[in-house]
N, CA, C and O of each residue as an XYZ file, in Angstrom:
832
protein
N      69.277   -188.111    216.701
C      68.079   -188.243    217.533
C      66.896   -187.729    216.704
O      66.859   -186.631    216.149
N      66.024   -188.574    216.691
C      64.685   -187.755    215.938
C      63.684   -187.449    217.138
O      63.630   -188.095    218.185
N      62.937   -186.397    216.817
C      62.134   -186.053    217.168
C      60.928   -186.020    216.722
O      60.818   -185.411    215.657
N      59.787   -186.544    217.240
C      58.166   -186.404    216.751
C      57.449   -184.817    216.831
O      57.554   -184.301    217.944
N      56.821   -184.087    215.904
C      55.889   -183.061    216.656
C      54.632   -182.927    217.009
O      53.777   -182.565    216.200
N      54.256   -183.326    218.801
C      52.673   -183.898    218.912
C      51.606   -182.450    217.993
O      50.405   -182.367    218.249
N      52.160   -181.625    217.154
C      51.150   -181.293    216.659
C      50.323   -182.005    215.537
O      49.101   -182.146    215.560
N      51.233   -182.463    214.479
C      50.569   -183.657    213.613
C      49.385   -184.091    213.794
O      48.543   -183.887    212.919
N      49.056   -184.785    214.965
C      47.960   -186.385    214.734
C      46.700   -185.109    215.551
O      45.755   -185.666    216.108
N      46.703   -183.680    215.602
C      45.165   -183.231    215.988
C      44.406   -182.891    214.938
O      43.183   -182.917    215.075
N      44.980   -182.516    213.716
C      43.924   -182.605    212.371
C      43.245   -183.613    212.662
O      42.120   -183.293    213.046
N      43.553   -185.407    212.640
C      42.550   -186.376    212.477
C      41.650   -186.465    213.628
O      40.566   -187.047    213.606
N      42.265   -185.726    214.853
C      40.870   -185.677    216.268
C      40.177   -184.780    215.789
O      38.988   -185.016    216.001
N      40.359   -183.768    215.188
C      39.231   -182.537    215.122
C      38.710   -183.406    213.824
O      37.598   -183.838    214.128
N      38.984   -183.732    212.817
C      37.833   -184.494    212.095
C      36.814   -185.040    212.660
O      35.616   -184.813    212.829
N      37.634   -185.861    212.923
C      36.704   -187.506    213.520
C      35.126   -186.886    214.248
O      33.958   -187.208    214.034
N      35.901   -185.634    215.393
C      34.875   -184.908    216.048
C      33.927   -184.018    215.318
O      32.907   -183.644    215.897
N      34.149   -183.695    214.248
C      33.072   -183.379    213.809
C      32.409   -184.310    212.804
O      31.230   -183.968    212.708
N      32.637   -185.179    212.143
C      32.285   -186.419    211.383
C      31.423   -187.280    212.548
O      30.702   -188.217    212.206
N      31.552   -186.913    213.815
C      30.545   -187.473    214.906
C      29.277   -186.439    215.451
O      28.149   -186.841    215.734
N      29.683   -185.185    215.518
C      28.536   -184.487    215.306
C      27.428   -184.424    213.698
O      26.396   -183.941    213.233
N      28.077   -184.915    213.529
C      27.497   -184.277    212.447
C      26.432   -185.964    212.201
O      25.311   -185.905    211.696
N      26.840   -186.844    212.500
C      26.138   -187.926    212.392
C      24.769   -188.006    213.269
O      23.677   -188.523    213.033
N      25.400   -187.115    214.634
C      24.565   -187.084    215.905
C      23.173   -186.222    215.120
O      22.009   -186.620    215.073
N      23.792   -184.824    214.499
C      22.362   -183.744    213.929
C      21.841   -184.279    212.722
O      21.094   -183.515    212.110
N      22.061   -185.496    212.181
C      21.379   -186.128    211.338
C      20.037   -186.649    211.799
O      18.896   -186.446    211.385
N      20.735   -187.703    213.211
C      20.030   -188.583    213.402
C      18.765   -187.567    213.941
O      17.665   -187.635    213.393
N      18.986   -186.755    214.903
C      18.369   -185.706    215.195
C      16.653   -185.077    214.478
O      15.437   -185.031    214.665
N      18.043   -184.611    213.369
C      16.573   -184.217    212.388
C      15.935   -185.322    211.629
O      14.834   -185.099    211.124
N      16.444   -186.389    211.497
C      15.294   -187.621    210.966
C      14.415   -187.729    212.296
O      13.708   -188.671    211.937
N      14.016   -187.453    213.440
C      13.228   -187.611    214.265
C      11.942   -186.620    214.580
O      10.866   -186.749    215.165
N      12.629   -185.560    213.876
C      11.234   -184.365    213.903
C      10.339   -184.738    213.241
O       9.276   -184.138    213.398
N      10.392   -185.971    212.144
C       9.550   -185.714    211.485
C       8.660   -187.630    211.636
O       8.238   -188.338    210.722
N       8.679   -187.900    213.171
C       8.570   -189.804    213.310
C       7.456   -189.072    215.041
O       7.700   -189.300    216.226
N       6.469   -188.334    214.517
C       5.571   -188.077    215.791
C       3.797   -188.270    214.956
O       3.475   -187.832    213.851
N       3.021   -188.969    215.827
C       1.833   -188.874    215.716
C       1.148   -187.388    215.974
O       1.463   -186.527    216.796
N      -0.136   -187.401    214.756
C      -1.234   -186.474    215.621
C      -2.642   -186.805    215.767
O      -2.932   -187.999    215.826
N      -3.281   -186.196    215.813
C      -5.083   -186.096    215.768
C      -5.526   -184.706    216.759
O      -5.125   -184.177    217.796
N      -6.470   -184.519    215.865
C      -7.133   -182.809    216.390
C      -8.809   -183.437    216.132
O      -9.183   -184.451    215.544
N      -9.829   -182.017    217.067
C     -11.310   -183.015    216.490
C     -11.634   -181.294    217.130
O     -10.724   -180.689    217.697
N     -13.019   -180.659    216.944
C     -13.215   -179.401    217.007
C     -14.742   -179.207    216.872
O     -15.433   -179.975    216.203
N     -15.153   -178.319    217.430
C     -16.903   -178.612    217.729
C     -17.231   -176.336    217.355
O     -16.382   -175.447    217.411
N     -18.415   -176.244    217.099
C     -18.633   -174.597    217.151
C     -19.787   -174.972    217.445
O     -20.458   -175.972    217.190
N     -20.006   -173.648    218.260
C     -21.620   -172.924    219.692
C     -21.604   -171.554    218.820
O     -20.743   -170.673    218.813
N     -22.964   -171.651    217.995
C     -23.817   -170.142    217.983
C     -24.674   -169.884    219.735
O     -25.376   -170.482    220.550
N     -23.730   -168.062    219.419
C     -24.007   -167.714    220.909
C     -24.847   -166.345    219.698
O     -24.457   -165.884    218.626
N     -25.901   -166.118    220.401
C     -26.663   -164.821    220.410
C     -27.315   -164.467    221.500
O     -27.746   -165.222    222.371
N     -27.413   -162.894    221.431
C     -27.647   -161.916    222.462
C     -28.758   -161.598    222.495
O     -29.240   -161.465    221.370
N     -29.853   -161.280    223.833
C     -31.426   -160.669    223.953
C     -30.976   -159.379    223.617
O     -29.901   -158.833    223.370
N     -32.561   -158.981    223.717
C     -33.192   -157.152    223.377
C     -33.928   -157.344    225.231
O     -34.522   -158.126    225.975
N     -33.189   -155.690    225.133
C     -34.058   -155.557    226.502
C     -35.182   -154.336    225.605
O     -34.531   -153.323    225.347
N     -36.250   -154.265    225.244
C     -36.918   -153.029    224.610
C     -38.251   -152.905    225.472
O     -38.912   -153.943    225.514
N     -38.750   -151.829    226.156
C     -39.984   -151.088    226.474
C     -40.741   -149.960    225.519
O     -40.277   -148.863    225.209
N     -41.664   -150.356    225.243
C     -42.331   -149.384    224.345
C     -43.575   -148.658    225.412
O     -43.773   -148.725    226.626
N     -44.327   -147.890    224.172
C     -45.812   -147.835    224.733
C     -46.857   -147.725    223.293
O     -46.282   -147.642    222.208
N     -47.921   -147.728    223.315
C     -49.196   -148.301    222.778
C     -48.952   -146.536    221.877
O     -48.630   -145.362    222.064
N     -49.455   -147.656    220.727
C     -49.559   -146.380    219.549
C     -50.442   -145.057    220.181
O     -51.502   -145.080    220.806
N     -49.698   -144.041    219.827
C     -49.905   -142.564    220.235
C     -51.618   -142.452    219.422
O     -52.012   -143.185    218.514
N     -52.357   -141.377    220.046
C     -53.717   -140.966    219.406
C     -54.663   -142.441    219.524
O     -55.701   -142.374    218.866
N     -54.539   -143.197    219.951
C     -55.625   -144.046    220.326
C     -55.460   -143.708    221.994
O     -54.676   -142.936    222.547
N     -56.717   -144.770    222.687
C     -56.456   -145.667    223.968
C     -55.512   -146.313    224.556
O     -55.563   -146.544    225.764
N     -54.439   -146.726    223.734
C     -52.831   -147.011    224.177
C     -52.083   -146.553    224.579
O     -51.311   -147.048    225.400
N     -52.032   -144.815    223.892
C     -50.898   -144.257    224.505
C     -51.996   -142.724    224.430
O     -52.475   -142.426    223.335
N     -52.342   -141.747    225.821
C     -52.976   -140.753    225.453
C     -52.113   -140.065    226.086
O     -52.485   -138.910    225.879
N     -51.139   -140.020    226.766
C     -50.012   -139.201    227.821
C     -49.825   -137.830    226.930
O     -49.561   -136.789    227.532
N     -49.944   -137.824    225.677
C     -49.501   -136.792    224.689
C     -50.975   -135.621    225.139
O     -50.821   -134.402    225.213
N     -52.377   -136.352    225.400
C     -53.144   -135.080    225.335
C     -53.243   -134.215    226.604
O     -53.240   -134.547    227.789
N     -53.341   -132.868    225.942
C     -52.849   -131.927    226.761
C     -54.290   -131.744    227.688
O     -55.339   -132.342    227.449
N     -54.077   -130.793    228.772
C     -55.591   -130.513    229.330
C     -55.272   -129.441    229.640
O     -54.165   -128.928    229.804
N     -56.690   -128.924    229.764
C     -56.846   -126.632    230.258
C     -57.592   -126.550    230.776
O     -58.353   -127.502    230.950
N     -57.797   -125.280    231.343
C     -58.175   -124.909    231.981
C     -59.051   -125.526    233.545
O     -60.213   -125.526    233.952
N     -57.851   -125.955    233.998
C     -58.044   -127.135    234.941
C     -58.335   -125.914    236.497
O     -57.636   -124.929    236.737
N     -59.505   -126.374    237.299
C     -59.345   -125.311    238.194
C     -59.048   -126.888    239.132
O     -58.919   -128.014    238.651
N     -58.993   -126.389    240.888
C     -58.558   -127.344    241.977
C     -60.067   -128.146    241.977
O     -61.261   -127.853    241.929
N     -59.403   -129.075    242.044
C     -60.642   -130.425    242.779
C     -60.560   -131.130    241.359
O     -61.115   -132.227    241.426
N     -60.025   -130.849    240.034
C     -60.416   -131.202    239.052
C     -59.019   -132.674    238.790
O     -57.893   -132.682    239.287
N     -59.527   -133.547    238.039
C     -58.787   -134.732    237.960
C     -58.681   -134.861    236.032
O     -59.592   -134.638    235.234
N     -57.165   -135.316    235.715
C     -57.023   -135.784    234.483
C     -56.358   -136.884    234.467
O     -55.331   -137.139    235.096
N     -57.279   -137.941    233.323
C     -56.926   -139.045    233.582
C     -56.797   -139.507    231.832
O     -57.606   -139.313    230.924
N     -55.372   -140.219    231.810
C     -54.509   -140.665    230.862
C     -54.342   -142.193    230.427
O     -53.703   -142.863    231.238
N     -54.784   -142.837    229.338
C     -54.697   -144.066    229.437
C     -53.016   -144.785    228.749
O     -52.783   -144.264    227.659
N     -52.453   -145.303    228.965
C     -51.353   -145.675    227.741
C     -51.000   -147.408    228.295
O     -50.988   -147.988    229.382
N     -50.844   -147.634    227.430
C     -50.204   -149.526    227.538
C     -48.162   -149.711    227.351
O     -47.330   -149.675    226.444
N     -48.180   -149.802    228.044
C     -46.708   -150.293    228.136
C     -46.010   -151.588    228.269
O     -45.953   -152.465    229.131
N     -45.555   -151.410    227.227
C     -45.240   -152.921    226.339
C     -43.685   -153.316    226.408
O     -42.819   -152.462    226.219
N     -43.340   -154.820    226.724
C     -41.700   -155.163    226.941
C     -41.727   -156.074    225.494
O     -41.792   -157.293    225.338
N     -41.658   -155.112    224.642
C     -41.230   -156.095    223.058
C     -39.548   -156.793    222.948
O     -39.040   -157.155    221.887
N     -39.022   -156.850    224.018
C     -37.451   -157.715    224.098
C     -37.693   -159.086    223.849
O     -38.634   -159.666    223.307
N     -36.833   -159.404    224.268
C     -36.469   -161.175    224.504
C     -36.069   -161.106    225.840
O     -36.142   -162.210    226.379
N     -35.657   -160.178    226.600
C     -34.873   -160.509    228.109
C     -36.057   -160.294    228.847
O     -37.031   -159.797    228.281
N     -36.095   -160.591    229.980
C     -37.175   -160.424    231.015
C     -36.755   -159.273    231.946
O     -35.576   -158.933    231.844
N     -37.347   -158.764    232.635
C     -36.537   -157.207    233.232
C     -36.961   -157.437    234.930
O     -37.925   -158.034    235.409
N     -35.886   -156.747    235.571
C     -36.146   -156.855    237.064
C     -36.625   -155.936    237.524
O     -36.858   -155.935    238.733
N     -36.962   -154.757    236.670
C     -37.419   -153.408    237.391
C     -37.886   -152.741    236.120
O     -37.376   -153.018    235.034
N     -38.905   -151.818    236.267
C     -39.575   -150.754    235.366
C     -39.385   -149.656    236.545
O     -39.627   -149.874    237.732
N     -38.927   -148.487    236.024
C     -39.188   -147.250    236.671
C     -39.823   -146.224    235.921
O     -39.767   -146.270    234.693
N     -40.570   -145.072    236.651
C     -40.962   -144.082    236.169
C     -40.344   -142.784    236.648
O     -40.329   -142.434    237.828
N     -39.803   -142.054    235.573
C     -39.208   -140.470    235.833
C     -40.002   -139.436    234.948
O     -40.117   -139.154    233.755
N     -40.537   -138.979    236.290
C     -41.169   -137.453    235.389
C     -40.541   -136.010    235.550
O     -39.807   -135.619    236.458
N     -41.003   -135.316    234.453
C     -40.151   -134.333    234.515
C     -41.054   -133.221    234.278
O     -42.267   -133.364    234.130
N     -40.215   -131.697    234.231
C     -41.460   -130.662    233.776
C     -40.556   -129.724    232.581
O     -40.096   -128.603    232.797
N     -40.440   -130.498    231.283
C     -39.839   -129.764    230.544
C     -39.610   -128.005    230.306
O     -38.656   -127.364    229.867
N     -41.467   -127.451    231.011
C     -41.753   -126.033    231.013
C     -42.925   -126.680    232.327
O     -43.783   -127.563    232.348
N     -42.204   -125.357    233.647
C     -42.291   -125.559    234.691
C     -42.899   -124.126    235.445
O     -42.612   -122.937    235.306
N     -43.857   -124.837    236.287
C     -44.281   -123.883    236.841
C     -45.102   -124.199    238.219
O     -45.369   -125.373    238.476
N     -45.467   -123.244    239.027
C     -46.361   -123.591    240.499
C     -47.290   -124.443    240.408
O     -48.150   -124.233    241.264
N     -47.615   -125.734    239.440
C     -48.128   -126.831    239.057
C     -47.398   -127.602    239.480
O     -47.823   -128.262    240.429
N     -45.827   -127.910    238.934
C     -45.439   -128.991    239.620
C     -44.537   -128.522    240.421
O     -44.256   -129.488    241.130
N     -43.775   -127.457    240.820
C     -43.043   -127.188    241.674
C     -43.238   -127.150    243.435
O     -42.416   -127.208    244.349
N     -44.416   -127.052    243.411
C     -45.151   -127.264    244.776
C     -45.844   -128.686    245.416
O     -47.021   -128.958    245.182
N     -45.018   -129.510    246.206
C     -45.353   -130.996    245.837
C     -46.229   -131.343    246.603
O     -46.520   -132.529    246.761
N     -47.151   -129.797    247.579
C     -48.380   -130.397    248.287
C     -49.856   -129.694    247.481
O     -51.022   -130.082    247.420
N     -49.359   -128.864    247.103
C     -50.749   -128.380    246.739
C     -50.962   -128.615    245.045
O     -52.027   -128.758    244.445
N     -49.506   -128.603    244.472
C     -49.839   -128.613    242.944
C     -49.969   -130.258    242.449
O     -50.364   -131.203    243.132
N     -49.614   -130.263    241.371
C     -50.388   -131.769    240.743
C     -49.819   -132.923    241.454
O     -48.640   -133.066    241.779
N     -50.702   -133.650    241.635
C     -50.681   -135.262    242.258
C     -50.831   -136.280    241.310
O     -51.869   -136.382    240.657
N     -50.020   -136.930    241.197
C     -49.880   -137.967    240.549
C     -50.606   -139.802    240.885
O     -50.077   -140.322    241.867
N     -51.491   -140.531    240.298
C     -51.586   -141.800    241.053
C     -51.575   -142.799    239.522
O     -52.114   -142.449    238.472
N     -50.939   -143.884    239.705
C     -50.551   -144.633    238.183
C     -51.542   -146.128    238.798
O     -51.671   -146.445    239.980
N     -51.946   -146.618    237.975
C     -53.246   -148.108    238.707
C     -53.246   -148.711    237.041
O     -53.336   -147.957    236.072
N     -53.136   -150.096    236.951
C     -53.196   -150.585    235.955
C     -54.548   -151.861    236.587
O     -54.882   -152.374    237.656
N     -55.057   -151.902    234.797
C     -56.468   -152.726    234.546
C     -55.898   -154.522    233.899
O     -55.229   -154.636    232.872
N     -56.247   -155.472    234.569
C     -55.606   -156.735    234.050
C     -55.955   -156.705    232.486
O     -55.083   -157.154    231.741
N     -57.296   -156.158    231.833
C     -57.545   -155.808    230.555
C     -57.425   -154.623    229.998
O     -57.089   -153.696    230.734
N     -57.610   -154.426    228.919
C     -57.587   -153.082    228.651
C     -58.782   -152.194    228.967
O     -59.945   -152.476    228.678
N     -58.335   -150.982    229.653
C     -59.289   -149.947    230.081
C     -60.308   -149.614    229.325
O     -59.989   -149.205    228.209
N     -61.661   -149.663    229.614
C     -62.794   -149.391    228.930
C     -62.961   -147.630    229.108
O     -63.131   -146.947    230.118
N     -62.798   -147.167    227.301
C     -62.232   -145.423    227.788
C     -64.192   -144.619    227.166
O     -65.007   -144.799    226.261
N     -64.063   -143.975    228.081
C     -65.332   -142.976    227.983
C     -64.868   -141.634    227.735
O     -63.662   -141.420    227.854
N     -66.016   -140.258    227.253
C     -65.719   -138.857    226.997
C     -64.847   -138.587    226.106
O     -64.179   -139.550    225.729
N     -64.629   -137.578    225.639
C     -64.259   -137.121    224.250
C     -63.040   -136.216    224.860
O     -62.916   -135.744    225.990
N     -62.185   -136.138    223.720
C     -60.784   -135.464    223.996
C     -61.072   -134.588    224.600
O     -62.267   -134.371    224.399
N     -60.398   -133.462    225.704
C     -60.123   -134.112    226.148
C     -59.975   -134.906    227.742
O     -59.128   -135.415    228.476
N     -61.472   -134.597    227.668
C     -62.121   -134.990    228.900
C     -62.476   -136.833    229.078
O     -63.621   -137.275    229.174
N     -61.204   -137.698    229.090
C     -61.491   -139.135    229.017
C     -61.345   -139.331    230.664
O     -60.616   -138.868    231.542
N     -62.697   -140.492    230.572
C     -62.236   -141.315    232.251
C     -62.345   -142.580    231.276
O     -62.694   -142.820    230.120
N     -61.781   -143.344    232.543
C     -61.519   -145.064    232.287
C     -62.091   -146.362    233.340
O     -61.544   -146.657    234.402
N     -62.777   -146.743    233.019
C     -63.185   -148.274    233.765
C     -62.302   -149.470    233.946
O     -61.353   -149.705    233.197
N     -62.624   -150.173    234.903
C     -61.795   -151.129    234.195
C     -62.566   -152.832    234.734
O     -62.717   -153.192    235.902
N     -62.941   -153.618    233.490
C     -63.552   -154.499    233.879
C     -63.515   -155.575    233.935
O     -64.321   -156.432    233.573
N     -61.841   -155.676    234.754
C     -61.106   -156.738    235.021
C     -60.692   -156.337    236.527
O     -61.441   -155.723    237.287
N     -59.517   -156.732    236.816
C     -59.099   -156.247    238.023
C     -57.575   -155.401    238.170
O     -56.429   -155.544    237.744
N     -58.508   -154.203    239.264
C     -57.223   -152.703    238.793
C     -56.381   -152.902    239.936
O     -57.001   -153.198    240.958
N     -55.233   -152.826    240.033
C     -54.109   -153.054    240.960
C     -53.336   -151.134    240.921
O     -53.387   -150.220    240.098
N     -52.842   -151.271    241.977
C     -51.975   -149.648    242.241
C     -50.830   -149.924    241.835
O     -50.232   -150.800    242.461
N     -50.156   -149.287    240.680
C     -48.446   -149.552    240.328
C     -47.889   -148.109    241.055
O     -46.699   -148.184    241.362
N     -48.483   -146.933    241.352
C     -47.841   -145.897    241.974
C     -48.678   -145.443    242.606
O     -49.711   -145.007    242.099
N     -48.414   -145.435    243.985
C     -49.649   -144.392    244.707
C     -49.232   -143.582    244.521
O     -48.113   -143.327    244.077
N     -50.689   -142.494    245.058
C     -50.961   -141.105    245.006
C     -49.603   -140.146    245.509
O     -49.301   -140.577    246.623
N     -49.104   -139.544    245.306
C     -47.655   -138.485    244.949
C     -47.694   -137.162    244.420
O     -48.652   -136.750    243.766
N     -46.842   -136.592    244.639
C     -46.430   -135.421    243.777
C     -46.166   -135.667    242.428
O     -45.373   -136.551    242.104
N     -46.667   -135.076    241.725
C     -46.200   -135.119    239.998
C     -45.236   -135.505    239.604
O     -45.180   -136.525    238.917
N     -43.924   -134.602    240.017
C     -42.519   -134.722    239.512
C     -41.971   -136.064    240.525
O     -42.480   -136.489    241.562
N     -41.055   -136.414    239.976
C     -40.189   -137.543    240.670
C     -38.987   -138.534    239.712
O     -38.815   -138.508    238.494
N     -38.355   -139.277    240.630
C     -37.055   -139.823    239.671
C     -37.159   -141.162    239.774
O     -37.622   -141.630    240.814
N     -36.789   -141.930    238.822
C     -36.999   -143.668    239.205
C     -37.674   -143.912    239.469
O     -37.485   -145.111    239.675
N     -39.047   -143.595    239.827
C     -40.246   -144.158    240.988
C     -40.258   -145.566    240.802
O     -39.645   -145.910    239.791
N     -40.811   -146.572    241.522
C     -40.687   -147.749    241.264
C     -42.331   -148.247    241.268
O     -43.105   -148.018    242.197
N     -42.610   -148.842    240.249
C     -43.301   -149.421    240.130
C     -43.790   -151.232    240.110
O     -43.221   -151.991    239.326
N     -44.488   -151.557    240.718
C     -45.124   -152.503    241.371
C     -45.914   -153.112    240.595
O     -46.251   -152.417    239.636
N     -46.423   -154.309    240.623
C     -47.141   -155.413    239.915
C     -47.155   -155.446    238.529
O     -48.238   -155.773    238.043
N     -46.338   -155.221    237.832
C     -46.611   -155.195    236.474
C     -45.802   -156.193    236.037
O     -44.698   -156.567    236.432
N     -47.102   -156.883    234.434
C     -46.618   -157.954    234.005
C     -45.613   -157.733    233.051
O     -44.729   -158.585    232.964
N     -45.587   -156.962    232.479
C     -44.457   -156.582    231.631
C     -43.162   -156.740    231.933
O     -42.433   -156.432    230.990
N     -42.423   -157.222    233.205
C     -41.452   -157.368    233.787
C     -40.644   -159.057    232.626
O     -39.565   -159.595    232.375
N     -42.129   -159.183    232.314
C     -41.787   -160.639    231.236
C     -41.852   -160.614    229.635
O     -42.869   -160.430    228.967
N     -41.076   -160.747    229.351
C     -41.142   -160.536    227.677
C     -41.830   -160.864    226.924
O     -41.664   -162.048    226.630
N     -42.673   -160.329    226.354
C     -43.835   -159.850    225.910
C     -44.834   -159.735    225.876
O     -45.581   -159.747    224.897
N     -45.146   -159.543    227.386
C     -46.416   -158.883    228.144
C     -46.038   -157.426    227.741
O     -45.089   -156.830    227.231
N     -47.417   -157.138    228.293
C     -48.023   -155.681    228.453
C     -48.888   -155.452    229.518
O     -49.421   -156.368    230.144
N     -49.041   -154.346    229.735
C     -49.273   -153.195    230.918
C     -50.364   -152.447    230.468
O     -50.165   -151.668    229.536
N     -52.022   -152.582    231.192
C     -52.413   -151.275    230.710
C     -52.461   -150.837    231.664
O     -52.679   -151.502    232.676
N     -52.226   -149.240    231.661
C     -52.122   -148.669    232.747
C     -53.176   -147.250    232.080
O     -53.590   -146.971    230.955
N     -53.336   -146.452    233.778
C     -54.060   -145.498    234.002
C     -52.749   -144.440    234.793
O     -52.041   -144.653    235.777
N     -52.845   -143.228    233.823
C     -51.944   -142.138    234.988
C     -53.345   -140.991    234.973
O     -53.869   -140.586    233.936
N     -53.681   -140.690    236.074
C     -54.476   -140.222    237.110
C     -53.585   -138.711    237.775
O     -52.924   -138.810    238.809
N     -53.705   -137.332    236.987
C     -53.212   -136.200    237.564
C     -54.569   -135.578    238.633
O     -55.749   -135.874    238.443
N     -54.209   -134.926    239.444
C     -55.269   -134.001    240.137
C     -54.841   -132.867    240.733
O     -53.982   -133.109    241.581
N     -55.146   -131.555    240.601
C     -54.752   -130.317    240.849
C     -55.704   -130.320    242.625
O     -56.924   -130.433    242.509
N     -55.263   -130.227    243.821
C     -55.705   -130.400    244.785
C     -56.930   -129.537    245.463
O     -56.279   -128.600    245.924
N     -57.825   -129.363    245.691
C     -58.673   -128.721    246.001
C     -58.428   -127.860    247.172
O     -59.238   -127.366    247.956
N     -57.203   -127.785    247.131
C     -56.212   -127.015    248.409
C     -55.757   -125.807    247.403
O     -55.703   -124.712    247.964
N     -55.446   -125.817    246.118
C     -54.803   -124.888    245.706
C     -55.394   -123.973    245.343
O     -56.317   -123.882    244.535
N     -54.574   -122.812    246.286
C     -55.170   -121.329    246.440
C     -55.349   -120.548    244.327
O     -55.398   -121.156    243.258
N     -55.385   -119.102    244.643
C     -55.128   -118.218    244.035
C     -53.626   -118.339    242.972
O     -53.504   -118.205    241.754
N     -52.857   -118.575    243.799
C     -51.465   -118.237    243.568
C     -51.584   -119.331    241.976
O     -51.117   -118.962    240.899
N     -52.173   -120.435    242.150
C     -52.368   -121.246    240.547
C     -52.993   -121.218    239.519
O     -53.179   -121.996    238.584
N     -53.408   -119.895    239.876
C     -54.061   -119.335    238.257
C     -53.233   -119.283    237.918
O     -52.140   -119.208    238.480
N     -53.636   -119.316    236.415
C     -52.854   -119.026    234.543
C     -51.282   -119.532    234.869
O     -50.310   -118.874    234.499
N     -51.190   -120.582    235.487
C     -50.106   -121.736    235.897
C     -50.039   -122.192    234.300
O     -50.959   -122.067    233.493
N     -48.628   -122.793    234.025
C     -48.838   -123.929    232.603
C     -47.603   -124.663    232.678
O     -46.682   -123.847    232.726
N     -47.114   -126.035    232.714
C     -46.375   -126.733    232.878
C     -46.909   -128.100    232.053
O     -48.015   -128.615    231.890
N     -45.693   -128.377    231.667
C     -45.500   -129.653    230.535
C     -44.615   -130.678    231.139
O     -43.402   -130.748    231.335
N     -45.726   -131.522    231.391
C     -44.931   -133.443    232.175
C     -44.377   -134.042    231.141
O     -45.033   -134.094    230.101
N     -43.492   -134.434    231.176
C     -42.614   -135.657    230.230
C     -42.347   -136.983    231.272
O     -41.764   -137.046    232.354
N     -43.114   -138.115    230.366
C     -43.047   -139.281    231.511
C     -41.629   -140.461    230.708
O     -41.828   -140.992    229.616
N     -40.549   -140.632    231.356
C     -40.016   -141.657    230.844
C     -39.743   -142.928    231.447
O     -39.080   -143.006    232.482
N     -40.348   -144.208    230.693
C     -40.073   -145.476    231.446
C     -39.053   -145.931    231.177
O     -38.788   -145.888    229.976
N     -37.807   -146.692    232.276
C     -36.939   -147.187    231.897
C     -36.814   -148.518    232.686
O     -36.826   -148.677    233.907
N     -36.666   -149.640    231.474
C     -36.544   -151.194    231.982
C     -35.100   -151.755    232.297
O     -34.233   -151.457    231.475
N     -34.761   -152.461    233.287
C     -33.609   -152.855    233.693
C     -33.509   -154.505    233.075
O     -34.545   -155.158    232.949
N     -32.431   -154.970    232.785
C     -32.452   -156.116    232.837
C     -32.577   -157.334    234.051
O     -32.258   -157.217    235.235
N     -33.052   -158.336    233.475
C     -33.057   -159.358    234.740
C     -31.554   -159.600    234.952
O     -30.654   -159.302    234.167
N     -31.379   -160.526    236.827
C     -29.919   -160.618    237.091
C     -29.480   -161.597    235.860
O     -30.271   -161.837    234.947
N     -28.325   -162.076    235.896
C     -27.601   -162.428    234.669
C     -27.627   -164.263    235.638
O     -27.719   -164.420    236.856
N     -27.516   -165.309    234.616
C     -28.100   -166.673    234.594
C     -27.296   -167.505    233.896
O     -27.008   -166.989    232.816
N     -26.662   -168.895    234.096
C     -26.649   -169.687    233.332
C     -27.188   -170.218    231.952
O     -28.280   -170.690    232.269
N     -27.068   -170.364    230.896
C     -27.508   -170.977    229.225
C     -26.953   -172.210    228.816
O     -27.216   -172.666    227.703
């Protein structure tokens, strides 16, 4: 009797089976390389504004906020000319004014009787009279109120009609102190130092 052993004839199936894969990852990778392309690409210069507020060169008619005054008794008024200028590119939604009293005393600490503050700008520039440092100012265009009359010290104040809100206008303005003709005794040999700082906001933000 003979006998066959079905192990024999699986060598030639496991060939065959891989002699068919292997035809399959041929065909395969000849196809990675049977695809179209096209690309196309464009560039946008983007640049950024200046928001900048200045003020008018110091020691002229532009900017006099720096000169000091003395011996000021009540009823007496000092008046300050300076130009405030938006040298940016952005346009601004707000100008504020914050004053301060770096060296402080019953001048500005008292916000009825000691110094009063009133800010009024001239559509031209202020026509300035008197010698340091007793200056008054005209104005012979038309004067608008950017801060009424107030106490000296204050934070943010907001100021009103000014063209400078537009990039690169300017502002002349008038700041107007007055020691009140109310104030007693107690404000002798008083001495206090105002520091005025303007700060510009940007306009709301817009489509380009």
């Amino acid at each position: 009797m003979s006998i066959t052993s079905p192990h024999r004839r699986l060598p030639k199936k496991v060939l065959l089976s891989l002699a068919a894969l292997g035809a399959a990852g041929g065909m395969a990778g000849f196809g990675t390389y049977a695809a179209f392309t096209s690309s196309t690409s464009a560039s946008q210069n983007v640049s950024s504004g200046t928001v900048t507020i200045a003020l008018g060169s110091t020691g002229a008619s532009t900017n006099r906020l720096t000169v000091a005054a003395s011996a000021v008794a009540p009823g007496d008024t000092m008046q300050r000319s300076v130009d405030l200028i938006n040298g940016g590119s952005i346009d601004l939604a707000a100008i504020t004014l914050s004053t301060t009293a770096t060296t402080s005393s019953l001048l500005d600490t008292d916000a009825t009787n000691g110094l009063q503050m009133v800010v009024d700008k001239c559509s031209v520039p202020w026509t300035e009279s008197g010698t340091t440092p007793a200056f008054t100012y005209t104005c012979s265009g038309t004067t608008t109120s950017v801060i009424a009359t107030r106490a000296v010290i204050g934070s943010n104040l907001a100021m009103s009609s000014l063209a400078s809100l537009t990039a690169g206008a300017t502002d002349h303005l008038r700041v107007t102190l007055t020691l009140p003709s109310a104030a007693g005794n107690t404000f002798q040999n008083q001495a206090s130092t105002i520091s005025y700082t303007f700060a510009g906001t940007q306009r709301t933000a817009s489509a380009h």
